[in-house]
Tab-separated table of C-alpha atoms and ligand atoms in Angstrom:
chain	number	residue	atom	x	y	z
A	185	MET	CA	48.053	-25.323	-7.015
A	186	ASN	CA	44.819	-24.300	-5.287
A	187	ILE	CA	42.167	-23.205	-7.698
A	188	ASN	CA	39.127	-21.421	-6.282
A	189	ARG	CA	36.279	-23.327	-7.888
A	190	ASN	CA	33.452	-22.199	-5.626
A	191	ILE	CA	31.417	-20.527	-8.335
A	192	LEU	CA	29.478	-22.923	-10.521
A	193	THR	CA	28.670	-22.193	-14.132
A	194	LEU	CA	25.140	-22.737	-15.425
A	195	ASP	CA	26.164	-26.036	-17.048
A	196	GLU	CA	27.980	-27.257	-13.952
A	197	PHE	CA	25.004	-26.343	-11.786
A	198	THR	CA	22.383	-28.087	-13.922
A	199	ILE	CA	24.581	-31.186	-14.172
A	200	GLN	CA	25.155	-31.208	-10.388
A	201	GLN	CA	21.385	-31.048	-9.866
A	202	LEU	CA	21.135	-34.353	-11.727
A	203	ARG	CA	23.167	-36.157	-9.069
A	204	ASP	CA	20.135	-36.410	-6.775
A	205	PHE	CA	18.106	-38.073	-9.547
A	206	PRO	CA	19.880	-41.176	-10.804
A	207	ALA	CA	17.101	-41.805	-13.357
A	208	ALA	CA	17.404	-38.337	-14.915
A	209	THR	CA	18.532	-38.305	-18.526
A	210	GLY	CA	20.133	-34.855	-18.571
A	211	GLU	CA	17.755	-33.648	-21.268
A	212	LEU	CA	16.646	-30.631	-19.246
A	213	SER	CA	20.276	-29.600	-18.560
A	214	SER	CA	20.971	-29.854	-22.230
A	215	LEU	CA	17.918	-27.752	-23.074
A	216	LEU	CA	18.997	-25.080	-20.584
A	217	ARG	CA	22.456	-25.120	-22.112
A	218	ASP	CA	20.925	-24.529	-25.556
A	219	LEU	CA	18.928	-21.598	-24.198
A	220	GLY	CA	22.060	-20.225	-22.507
A	221	LEU	CA	23.990	-20.403	-25.765
A	222	ALA	CA	21.246	-18.613	-27.718
A	223	SER	CA	21.034	-15.906	-25.066
A	224	LYS	CA	24.794	-15.287	-25.238
A	225	ARG	CA	24.497	-14.769	-28.986
A	226	VAL	CA	21.551	-12.410	-28.508
A	227	ASN	CA	23.486	-10.582	-25.808
A	228	VAL	CA	26.296	-9.809	-28.263
A	229	GLU	CA	23.821	-8.291	-30.739
A	230	VAL	CA	21.878	-6.375	-28.079
A	231	ASN	CA	25.122	-4.813	-26.897
A	232	LYS	CA	25.860	-3.402	-30.308
A	233	ALA	CA	22.286	-2.349	-31.090
A	234	GLY	CA	23.380	1.307	-30.955
A	235	LEU	CA	25.767	0.663	-33.844
A	236	VAL	CA	23.006	-0.399	-36.191
A	237	ASP	CA	22.557	3.126	-37.505
A	238	ILE	CA	26.246	3.176	-38.391
A	239	LEU	CA	26.327	-0.309	-39.897
A	240	GLY	CA	23.007	-0.010	-41.718
A	241	ASP	CA	19.337	0.306	-40.764
A	242	PHE	CA	17.223	-2.708	-39.904
A	243	GLY	CA	15.903	-4.340	-43.040
A	244	THR	CA	18.912	-3.218	-45.083
A	245	THR	CA	22.348	-4.795	-45.554
A	246	ASN	CA	25.316	-3.974	-43.362
A	247	VAL	CA	28.906	-3.353	-44.405
A	248	GLN	CA	29.627	-7.071	-44.440
A	249	GLY	CA	26.796	-7.522	-46.919
A	250	GLU	CA	24.664	-9.368	-44.345
A	251	GLU	CA	21.013	-8.550	-43.991
A	252	VAL	CA	20.400	-6.655	-40.744
A	253	LYS	CA	17.362	-8.161	-39.089
A	254	LYS	CA	15.204	-6.623	-36.434
A	255	LEU	CA	16.593	-7.790	-33.110
A	256	ASP	CA	13.444	-9.600	-32.083
A	257	VAL	CA	13.518	-11.621	-35.312
A	258	TYR	CA	17.234	-12.254	-34.811
A	259	ALA	CA	16.597	-13.411	-31.222
A	260	ASN	CA	13.752	-15.638	-32.360
A	261	ASN	CA	16.005	-17.337	-34.901
A	262	GLN	CA	18.773	-17.850	-32.349
A	263	PHE	CA	16.500	-19.510	-29.774
A	264	MET	CA	14.673	-21.579	-32.361
A	265	GLY	CA	17.955	-22.634	-34.005
A	266	ALA	CA	19.682	-23.602	-30.744
A	267	LEU	CA	16.692	-25.721	-29.697
A	268	LYS	CA	16.374	-27.337	-33.111
A	269	HIS	CA	20.049	-28.290	-33.144
A	270	GLY	CA	19.818	-29.627	-29.590
A	271	ILE	CA	18.485	-33.003	-28.533
A	272	SER	CA	15.900	-32.025	-25.936
A	273	CYS	CA	13.166	-30.089	-27.684
A	274	ALA	CA	10.479	-31.457	-30.013
A	275	GLY	CA	9.089	-28.084	-31.063
A	276	ILE	CA	8.620	-24.456	-30.098
A	277	GLY	CA	6.069	-21.693	-29.823
A	278	SER	CA	7.172	-18.066	-30.040
A	279	GLU	CA	5.705	-14.592	-29.806
A	280	GLU	CA	7.291	-13.929	-33.188
A	281	LEU	CA	5.608	-16.830	-35.011
A	282	ASP	CA	1.902	-17.225	-35.789
A	283	ASP	CA	1.915	-20.956	-35.162
A	284	ILE	CA	3.991	-23.568	-33.332
A	285	VAL	CA	7.018	-25.047	-35.098
A	286	ILE	CA	7.214	-28.853	-34.947
A	287	PHE	CA	10.817	-29.899	-35.541
A	288	ASP	CA	9.787	-33.334	-36.858
A	289	ASP	CA	13.111	-35.103	-37.306
A	290	PRO	CA	14.113	-38.466	-35.800
A	291	VAL	CA	15.980	-36.940	-32.853
A	292	SER	CA	13.427	-34.213	-32.035
A	293	ASN	CA	10.506	-36.614	-32.277
A	294	ASN	CA	12.091	-38.521	-29.387
A	295	SER	CA	12.755	-35.396	-27.311
A	296	LYS	CA	10.841	-35.034	-24.074
A	297	TYR	CA	10.206	-31.310	-24.016
A	298	VAL	CA	8.599	-28.426	-25.864
A	299	CYS	CA	9.537	-24.812	-25.276
A	300	LEU	CA	7.645	-21.516	-25.570
A	301	PHE	CA	9.392	-18.153	-25.573
A	302	ASP	CA	9.196	-14.419	-25.988
A	303	PRO	CA	12.580	-13.974	-27.694
A	304	LEU	CA	12.854	-10.265	-26.933
A	305	ASP	CA	10.630	-8.702	-24.319
A	306	GLY	CA	10.469	-4.933	-23.999
A	307	SER	CA	11.682	-4.545	-27.555
A	308	SER	CA	10.400	-0.961	-27.770
A	309	ASN	CA	13.187	-0.163	-25.292
A	310	ILE	CA	16.020	-1.293	-27.596
A	311	ASP	CA	16.329	2.055	-29.351
A	312	VAL	CA	16.784	3.895	-26.073
A	313	ASN	CA	19.330	1.610	-24.404
A	314	VAL	CA	17.027	0.310	-21.663
A	315	SER	CA	17.225	-3.264	-20.365
A	316	ILE	CA	15.311	-5.890	-22.325
A	317	GLY	CA	14.986	-9.638	-21.942
A	318	THR	CA	13.965	-13.100	-23.075
A	319	ILE	CA	11.312	-15.241	-21.347
A	320	PHE	CA	10.935	-19.022	-21.687
A	321	SER	CA	8.716	-21.853	-20.533
A	322	VAL	CA	9.356	-25.609	-20.741
A	323	TYR	CA	6.765	-28.408	-20.703
A	324	ARG	CA	7.056	-32.157	-20.800
A	325	ARG	CA	5.203	-33.427	-23.858
A	326	VAL	CA	1.827	-35.085	-23.462
A	327	SER	CA	1.942	-36.482	-27.013
A	328	GLU	CA	3.477	-39.830	-27.833
A	329	LEU	CA	7.288	-39.990	-27.885
A	330	GLY	CA	8.690	-41.049	-31.250
A	331	LYS	CA	6.126	-38.963	-33.119
A	332	PRO	CA	6.062	-35.244	-33.918
A	333	CYS	CA	4.849	-33.064	-31.032
A	334	THR	CA	1.351	-31.576	-31.201
A	335	LYS	CA	-0.482	-28.383	-30.257
A	336	GLU	CA	-1.739	-30.068	-27.048
A	337	ASP	CA	1.852	-30.137	-25.795
A	338	PHE	CA	1.867	-26.343	-25.853
A	339	LEU	CA	-1.654	-25.706	-24.534
A	340	GLN	CA	-0.994	-27.078	-21.045
A	341	PRO	CA	-1.787	-25.031	-17.932
A	342	GLY	CA	1.210	-23.284	-16.361
A	343	ASN	CA	1.129	-25.593	-13.343
A	344	LYS	CA	2.516	-28.297	-15.651
A	345	GLN	CA	5.694	-26.334	-16.430
A	346	VAL	CA	8.882	-28.284	-15.779
A	347	ALA	CA	11.059	-25.197	-15.889
A	348	ALA	CA	10.713	-21.511	-16.699
A	349	GLY	CA	13.125	-18.636	-16.833
A	350	TYR	CA	14.265	-15.373	-18.260
A	351	VAL	CA	17.386	-13.581	-19.407
A	352	ILE	CA	17.992	-9.877	-18.748
A	353	TYR	CA	20.258	-7.981	-21.088
A	354	GLY	CA	20.980	-5.226	-18.572
A	355	SER	CA	23.878	-3.509	-16.844
A	356	SER	CA	24.982	-7.105	-16.538
A	357	THR	CA	23.409	-10.049	-18.326
A	358	MET	CA	21.605	-12.556	-16.145
A	359	PHE	CA	20.005	-15.953	-16.723
A	360	VAL	CA	17.428	-16.869	-14.080
A	361	TYR	CA	15.517	-20.118	-14.091
A	362	ALA	CA	13.171	-22.069	-11.866
A	363	THR	CA	12.314	-25.726	-11.519
A	364	LYS	CA	10.226	-27.302	-8.783
A	365	ARG	CA	13.421	-27.230	-6.701
A	366	GLY	CA	13.689	-23.442	-6.643
A	367	VAL	CA	14.916	-20.350	-8.435
A	368	ASN	CA	18.562	-19.661	-9.246
A	369	GLY	CA	20.215	-16.711	-10.987
A	370	PHE	CA	23.436	-16.695	-13.023
A	371	THR	CA	25.388	-13.642	-14.140
A	372	LEU	CA	27.320	-13.673	-17.394
A	373	ASP	CA	31.053	-13.399	-16.815
A	374	PRO	CA	32.068	-11.775	-20.114
A	375	GLN	CA	35.713	-12.799	-19.628
A	376	ILE	CA	34.927	-16.504	-19.869
A	377	GLY	CA	31.596	-16.205	-21.677
A	378	GLU	CA	29.793	-18.300	-19.071
A	379	PHE	CA	26.794	-17.728	-16.810
A	380	CYS	CA	28.005	-18.106	-13.218
A	381	LEU	CA	25.793	-18.796	-10.205
A	382	SER	CA	25.437	-15.405	-8.512
A	383	HIS	CA	21.941	-15.567	-6.959
A	384	PRO	CA	21.378	-19.038	-5.459
A	385	ASP	CA	17.910	-19.972	-4.188
A	386	ILE	CA	16.174	-16.649	-4.865
A	387	LYS	CA	13.264	-15.842	-2.545
A	388	CYS	CA	10.859	-12.963	-3.113
A	389	PRO	CA	10.392	-10.907	0.078
A	390	ALA	CA	6.804	-11.269	1.367
A	391	LYS	CA	6.511	-7.483	1.594
A	392	GLY	CA	7.955	-4.730	-0.555
A	393	LYS	CA	7.573	-1.039	-1.250
A	394	ILE	CA	7.596	-1.010	-5.034
A	395	TYR	CA	4.497	-1.012	-7.224
A	396	SER	CA	4.791	-1.177	-11.012
A	397	VAL	CA	1.929	-0.135	-13.261
A	398	ASN	CA	1.387	1.947	-16.388
A	399	HIS	CA	-0.256	5.004	-14.808
A	400	GLY	CA	-1.123	6.312	-18.267
A	401	ASN	CA	-3.920	3.736	-18.387
A	402	PHE	CA	-5.251	4.548	-14.891
A	403	PHE	CA	-8.694	5.762	-15.936
A	404	GLN	CA	-9.222	2.638	-18.038
A	405	TYR	CA	-8.708	0.226	-15.145
A	406	GLU	CA	-11.541	-1.466	-13.247
A	407	GLN	CA	-12.568	0.106	-9.932
A	408	GLY	CA	-10.739	-2.390	-7.681
A	409	VAL	CA	-7.442	-1.787	-9.483
A	410	LYS	CA	-7.875	1.995	-9.284
A	411	GLU	CA	-8.554	1.760	-5.577
A	412	TYR	CA	-5.520	-0.470	-4.972
A	413	ILE	CA	-3.222	1.893	-6.900
A	414	THR	CA	-4.630	4.845	-4.970
A	415	ALA	CA	-3.998	2.945	-1.715
A	416	CYS	CA	-0.371	2.391	-2.828
A	417	GLN	CA	-0.009	6.142	-3.347
A	418	LYS	CA	-1.417	6.884	0.100
A	419	LYS	CA	0.825	4.485	2.051
A	420	THR	CA	2.564	6.032	5.034
A	421	LYS	CA	5.256	4.764	7.356
A	422	ALA	CA	2.529	3.500	9.688
A	423	ASP	CA	1.212	1.043	7.092
A	424	GLY	CA	4.472	-0.108	5.507
A	425	GLY	CA	5.005	2.815	3.159
A	426	PRO	CA	5.711	5.112	1.588
A	427	TYR	CA	5.692	3.109	-1.643
A	428	THR	CA	7.742	3.851	-4.746
A	429	GLN	CA	6.369	3.577	-8.277
A	430	ARG	CA	8.768	1.969	-10.787
A	431	TYR	CA	7.796	1.022	-14.348
A	432	ILE	CA	10.429	0.391	-16.994
A	433	GLY	CA	8.131	-1.038	-19.681
A	434	SER	CA	10.229	-4.212	-19.981
A	435	MET	CA	8.384	-6.755	-17.898
A	436	VAL	CA	11.531	-8.842	-17.495
A	437	SER	CA	13.314	-5.948	-15.815
A	438	ASP	CA	10.304	-4.801	-13.805
A	439	VAL	CA	9.496	-8.255	-12.453
A	440	HIS	CA	13.161	-9.155	-11.878
A	441	ARG	CA	13.614	-6.052	-9.710
A	442	ASN	CA	10.440	-6.773	-7.755
A	443	LEU	CA	11.414	-10.436	-7.338
A	444	ILE	CA	14.708	-9.451	-5.735
A	445	LYS	CA	13.593	-6.394	-3.759
A	446	GLY	CA	9.934	-7.187	-3.092
A	447	GLY	CA	7.130	-5.461	-4.931
A	448	ILE	CA	4.097	-5.875	-7.155
A	449	PHE	CA	3.797	-5.621	-10.951
A	450	THR	CA	0.436	-5.234	-12.661
A	451	TYR	CA	-0.749	-5.161	-16.245
A	452	PRO	CA	-4.535	-5.035	-15.792
A	453	GLY	CA	-7.211	-5.185	-18.450
A	454	THR	CA	-8.331	-1.796	-19.780
A	455	THR	CA	-11.604	-0.614	-21.286
A	456	ASP	CA	-9.922	-0.739	-24.713
A	457	LYS	CA	-8.239	-4.109	-24.087
A	458	PRO	CA	-10.170	-6.047	-21.407
A	459	LYS	CA	-7.660	-8.904	-21.533
A	460	GLY	CA	-4.692	-6.549	-21.133
A	461	LYS	CA	-1.589	-6.846	-23.260
A	462	LEU	CA	0.557	-9.637	-21.921
A	463	ARG	CA	0.487	-13.146	-23.354
A	464	LEU	CA	-0.340	-16.071	-21.068
A	465	LEU	CA	1.882	-18.792	-22.512
A	466	TYR	CA	5.270	-17.155	-22.910
A	467	GLU	CA	5.070	-14.022	-20.729
A	468	CYS	CA	2.762	-14.626	-17.742
A	469	ASN	CA	3.034	-18.382	-17.115
A	470	PRO	CA	6.850	-18.461	-16.896
A	471	PHE	CA	6.919	-15.528	-14.469
A	472	ALA	CA	4.023	-16.963	-12.451
A	473	PHE	CA	5.954	-20.236	-12.093
A	474	ILE	CA	9.153	-18.431	-11.069
A	475	ILE	CA	7.471	-16.114	-8.548
A	476	GLU	CA	5.547	-18.964	-6.904
A	477	LYS	CA	8.719	-21.012	-6.547
A	478	ALA	CA	10.255	-17.922	-4.911
A	479	GLY	CA	7.328	-17.569	-2.477
A	480	GLY	CA	5.244	-14.935	-4.303
A	481	LYS	CA	1.903	-15.044	-6.123
A	482	ALA	CA	0.453	-14.375	-9.586
A	483	THR	CA	-3.197	-14.045	-10.655
A	484	ASN	CA	-5.349	-12.636	-13.432
A	485	GLY	CA	-7.449	-10.876	-10.781
A	486	LYS	CA	-9.864	-13.795	-10.555
A	487	GLN	CA	-7.770	-16.960	-10.509
A	488	ARG	CA	-4.234	-18.213	-10.172
A	489	ILE	CA	-2.386	-17.715	-13.480
A	490	LEU	CA	-0.928	-21.236	-13.356
A	491	ASP	CA	-4.415	-22.807	-13.231
A	492	ILE	CA	-5.713	-21.194	-16.425
A	493	GLN	CA	-6.379	-23.774	-19.150
A	494	PRO	CA	-5.025	-22.147	-22.333
A	495	THR	CA	-7.054	-22.311	-25.527
A	496	GLU	CA	-4.826	-20.331	-27.911
A	497	LEU	CA	-1.088	-19.941	-28.403
A	498	HIS	CA	-1.138	-16.147	-28.265
A	499	GLN	CA	-3.939	-15.530	-25.766
A	500	ARG	CA	-3.679	-12.522	-23.490
A	501	THR	CA	-4.539	-12.130	-19.834
A	502	PRO	CA	-4.652	-9.402	-17.203
A	503	PHE	CA	-1.635	-9.966	-14.955
A	504	PHE	CA	-0.871	-9.243	-11.304
A	505	ILE	CA	2.336	-10.648	-9.807
A	506	GLY	CA	4.561	-10.086	-6.818
A	507	SER	CA	5.242	-10.344	-3.120
A	508	SER	CA	2.693	-12.509	-1.328
A	509	SER	CA	1.373	-9.995	1.193
A	510	MET	CA	1.097	-7.233	-1.425
A	511	MET	CA	-0.843	-9.618	-3.671
A	512	ASP	CA	-3.124	-10.467	-0.725
A	513	GLU	CA	-3.859	-6.788	-0.218
A	514	LEU	CA	-4.550	-6.251	-3.933
A	515	GLU	CA	-6.979	-9.179	-3.834
A	516	THR	CA	-8.990	-7.585	-1.036
A	517	TYR	CA	-9.561	-4.518	-3.254
A	518	LEU	CA	-10.473	-6.636	-6.274
A	519	ALA	CA	-12.874	-8.796	-4.226
A	520	ALA	CA	-14.544	-5.763	-2.624
A	521	ASN	CA	-15.331	-4.369	-6.092
A	522	LYS	CA	-16.713	-7.470	-7.774
B	840	LIG	P1	7.103	-7.113	-26.127
B	840	LIG	O1	8.262	-6.208	-26.325
B	840	LIG	O2	7.518	-8.568	-26.120
B	840	LIG	O3	5.965	-6.857	-27.079
B	840	LIG	O4	6.494	-6.891	-24.648
B	840	LIG	C1	6.476	-5.630	-24.019
B	840	LIG	C2	5.538	-5.723	-22.859
B	840	LIG	C3	6.179	-5.862	-21.477
B	840	LIG	O5	7.505	-6.184	-21.417
B	840	LIG	C4	5.930	-4.545	-20.824
B	840	LIG	O6	5.736	-4.711	-19.454
B	840	LIG	C5	4.719	-4.031	-21.518
B	840	LIG	O7	4.783	-4.528	-22.808
B	840	LIG	C6	4.661	-2.531	-21.521
B	840	LIG	O8	3.489	-2.126	-22.129
B	840	LIG	P2	2.913	-0.622	-22.006
B	840	LIG	O9	3.843	0.256	-22.756
B	840	LIG	O10	1.545	-0.701	-22.609
B	840	LIG	O11	2.855	-0.282	-20.530
B	841	LIG	MN1	6.996	-9.414	-24.388
B	842	LIG	MN1	8.717	-9.761	-27.617
């Protein structure tokens, strides 16, 4: 019997990647598998989020007598639990937790990696049935193997990431991750419960027509940003336009769309919040790593995101990310207004 086995699952793909590296231990594949498992569990809950009002409000108990947790807390526990049970991760940092969690058991203390994540990004969109996501970032430890991991393992610049990725809980559920070898996207096949390679070797088009920004903050942006946004609005056919403005309010969805179609996403600093809203370690760095591997660019308006030396787990940064030529144009406006 001929079985069509052209489509690789996430696990098959990560294991195949090992073939070119005889010295590889498979720890990264196993970590990605853990993240895939957690995201499938989160996906099930996200898909029934609309039923929560029937089954019981968040913070109360449902008909089965289980406590109904806010979805971002639920997602946090799933990702943390899957990584703790696995063999590849020595500790985690999460948007949902004030401090890092050091697993500190004999297996984890010998694990090579630490992981940072935003378990549910765009969580204000849950109530209104709009796509949300998970973002993750993986570093090789700098602390001594055999001992518990340390804060220094987490405060590494983004250019030291070994892998980074995101999951979109959307019209379909996708798992996208990057390593130094490139960016690959997998779509969940609900019939077999596996992520299947659907978007091999993703490249971000150098030019696009989409710009994503919260226009409600326009008058709080610095002059260069205002001028760039105004230039986007004025684009005509003659200079690559007209442009389209798209802003979902779930960065995972906004950046995913721009990655595939070409575009630019910005979350600049404002007069109220000069550092913007987005967090460097588990929101901006993973996307900066992915977009660069796909041929795009990411900056804070002054320097490459991946070169920023972090000082705090939850630090924020202005964020500009997207197609390379659109980022170049933005930079000319920012430089002219310094
Ligand atoms: P989170 O749900 O993890 O707090 O992050 C939401 C973020 C990001 O996904 C989105 O781009 C941004 O907040 C939207 O913020 P504004 O509503 O201020 O534009
Ligand atoms: Mn977020
Ligand atoms: Mn979040």
